XYZ file of C-alpha atoms in Angstrom:
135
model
C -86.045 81.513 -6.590
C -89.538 81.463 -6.111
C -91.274 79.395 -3.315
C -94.159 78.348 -2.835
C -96.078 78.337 0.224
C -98.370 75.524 0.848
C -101.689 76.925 3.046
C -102.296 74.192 5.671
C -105.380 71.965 5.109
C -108.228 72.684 6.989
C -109.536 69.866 8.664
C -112.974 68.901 8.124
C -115.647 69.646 10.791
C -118.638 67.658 11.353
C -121.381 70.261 11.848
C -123.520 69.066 14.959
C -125.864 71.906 15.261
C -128.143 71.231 11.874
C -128.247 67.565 13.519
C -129.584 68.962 16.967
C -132.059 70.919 14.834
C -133.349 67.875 12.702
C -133.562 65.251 15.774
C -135.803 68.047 18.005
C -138.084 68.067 14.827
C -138.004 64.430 14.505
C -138.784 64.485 18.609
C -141.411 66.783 18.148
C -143.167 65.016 15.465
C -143.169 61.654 16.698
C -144.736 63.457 20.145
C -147.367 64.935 18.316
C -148.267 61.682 16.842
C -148.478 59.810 19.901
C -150.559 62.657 21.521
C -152.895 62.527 18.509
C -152.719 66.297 18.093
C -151.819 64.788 14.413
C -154.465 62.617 13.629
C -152.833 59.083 11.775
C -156.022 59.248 8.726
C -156.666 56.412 6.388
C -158.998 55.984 3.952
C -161.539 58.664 4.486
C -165.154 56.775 4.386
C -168.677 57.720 5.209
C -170.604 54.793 6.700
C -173.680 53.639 5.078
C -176.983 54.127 6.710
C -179.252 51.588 8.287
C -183.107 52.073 9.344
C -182.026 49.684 11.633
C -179.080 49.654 13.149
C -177.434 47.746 16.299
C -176.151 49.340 18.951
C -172.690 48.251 20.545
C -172.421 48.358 23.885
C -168.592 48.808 25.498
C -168.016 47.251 28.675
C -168.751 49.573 31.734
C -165.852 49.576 34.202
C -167.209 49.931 37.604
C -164.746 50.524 40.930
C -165.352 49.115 44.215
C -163.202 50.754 46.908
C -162.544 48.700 50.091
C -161.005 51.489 52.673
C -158.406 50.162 55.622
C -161.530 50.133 58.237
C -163.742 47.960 56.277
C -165.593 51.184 54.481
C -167.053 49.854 51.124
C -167.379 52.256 48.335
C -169.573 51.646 44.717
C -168.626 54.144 41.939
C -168.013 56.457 44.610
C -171.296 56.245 46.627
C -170.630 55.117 50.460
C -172.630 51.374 50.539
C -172.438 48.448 53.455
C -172.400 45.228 52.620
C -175.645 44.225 52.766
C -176.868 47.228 49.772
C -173.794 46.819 47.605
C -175.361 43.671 46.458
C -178.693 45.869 45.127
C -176.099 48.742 43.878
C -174.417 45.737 41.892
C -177.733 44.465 40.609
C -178.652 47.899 39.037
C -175.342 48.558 37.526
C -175.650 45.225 35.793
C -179.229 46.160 35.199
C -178.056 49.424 33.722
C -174.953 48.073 31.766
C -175.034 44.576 30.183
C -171.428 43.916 30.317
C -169.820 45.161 32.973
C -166.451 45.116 34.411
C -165.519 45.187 38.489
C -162.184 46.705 39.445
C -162.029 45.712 43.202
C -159.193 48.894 44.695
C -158.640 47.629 48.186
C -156.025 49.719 51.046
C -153.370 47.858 51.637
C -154.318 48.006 55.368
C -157.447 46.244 54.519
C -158.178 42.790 55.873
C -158.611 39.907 53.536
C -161.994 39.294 55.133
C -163.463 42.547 53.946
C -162.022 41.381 50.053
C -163.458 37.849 50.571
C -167.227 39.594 51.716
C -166.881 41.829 48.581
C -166.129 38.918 46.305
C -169.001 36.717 47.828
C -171.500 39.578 47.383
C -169.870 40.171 43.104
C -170.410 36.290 42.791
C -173.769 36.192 44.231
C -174.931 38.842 41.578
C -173.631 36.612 38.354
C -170.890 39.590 37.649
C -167.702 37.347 36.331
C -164.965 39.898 35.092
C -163.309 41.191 38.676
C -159.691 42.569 38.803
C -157.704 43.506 41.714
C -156.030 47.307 41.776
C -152.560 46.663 42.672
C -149.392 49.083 42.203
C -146.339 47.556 40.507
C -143.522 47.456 42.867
């Protein structure tokens, strides 16, 4: 009598490595993208021309820096109190809207913020922010 001899079944594997592959490409893409090393392009359009044009001006960020011994900074440039109004005036001079991000030590007093905001109000500059780290 003849028998025959059933081969066992091989079970079916679910191949991970082409998955790995595929999701590092999809990774890579998408990181690209953010980075804008691939720029997103719409429509491509050339703008018409204009003999005469507006210019539009973006607002100008400027950083006052109050230090933890009362040591006022302007963009970087060492100022007291009584000149940081006239470095104020010529950045607004210079820049019609402009921006004030006040970055104040921690070990500051209040006093020295409340002087600095006195001297930004007395100028006619309204858009101040406060540095501050997120806790």
């Amino acid at each position: 009598m003849l028998i025959w001899q059933d081969q066992p079944r091989r079970k079916a594997r679910i191949e991970i490595i082409p998955m790995i592959d595929v999701m590092m490409f999809l990774l890579v893409f998408f990181v690209l993208i953010s980075m804008n090393v691939i720029p997103a392009t719409g429509i491509k359009t050339q703008l018409p021309g204009s003999t005469q044009p507006d210019h539009l001006d973006r607002a100008y960020h400027a950083v006052i820096t109050i230090g933890e011994h009362g040591r006022l900074q302007l963009e970087g440039k060492d100022y007291d109190l009584g000149s940081l109004e006239q470095g104020l005036q010529n950045l607004k001079r210079t820049h019609k809207d402009i921006d004030l991000v006040i970055d104040g030590d921690k070990g500051s007093e209040l006093q020295n913020l409340v002087d600095v905001l006195d001297v930004v109000k007395s100028t006619g500059i309204t858009a101040v922010s406060i540095a501050a780290k997120k806790k």
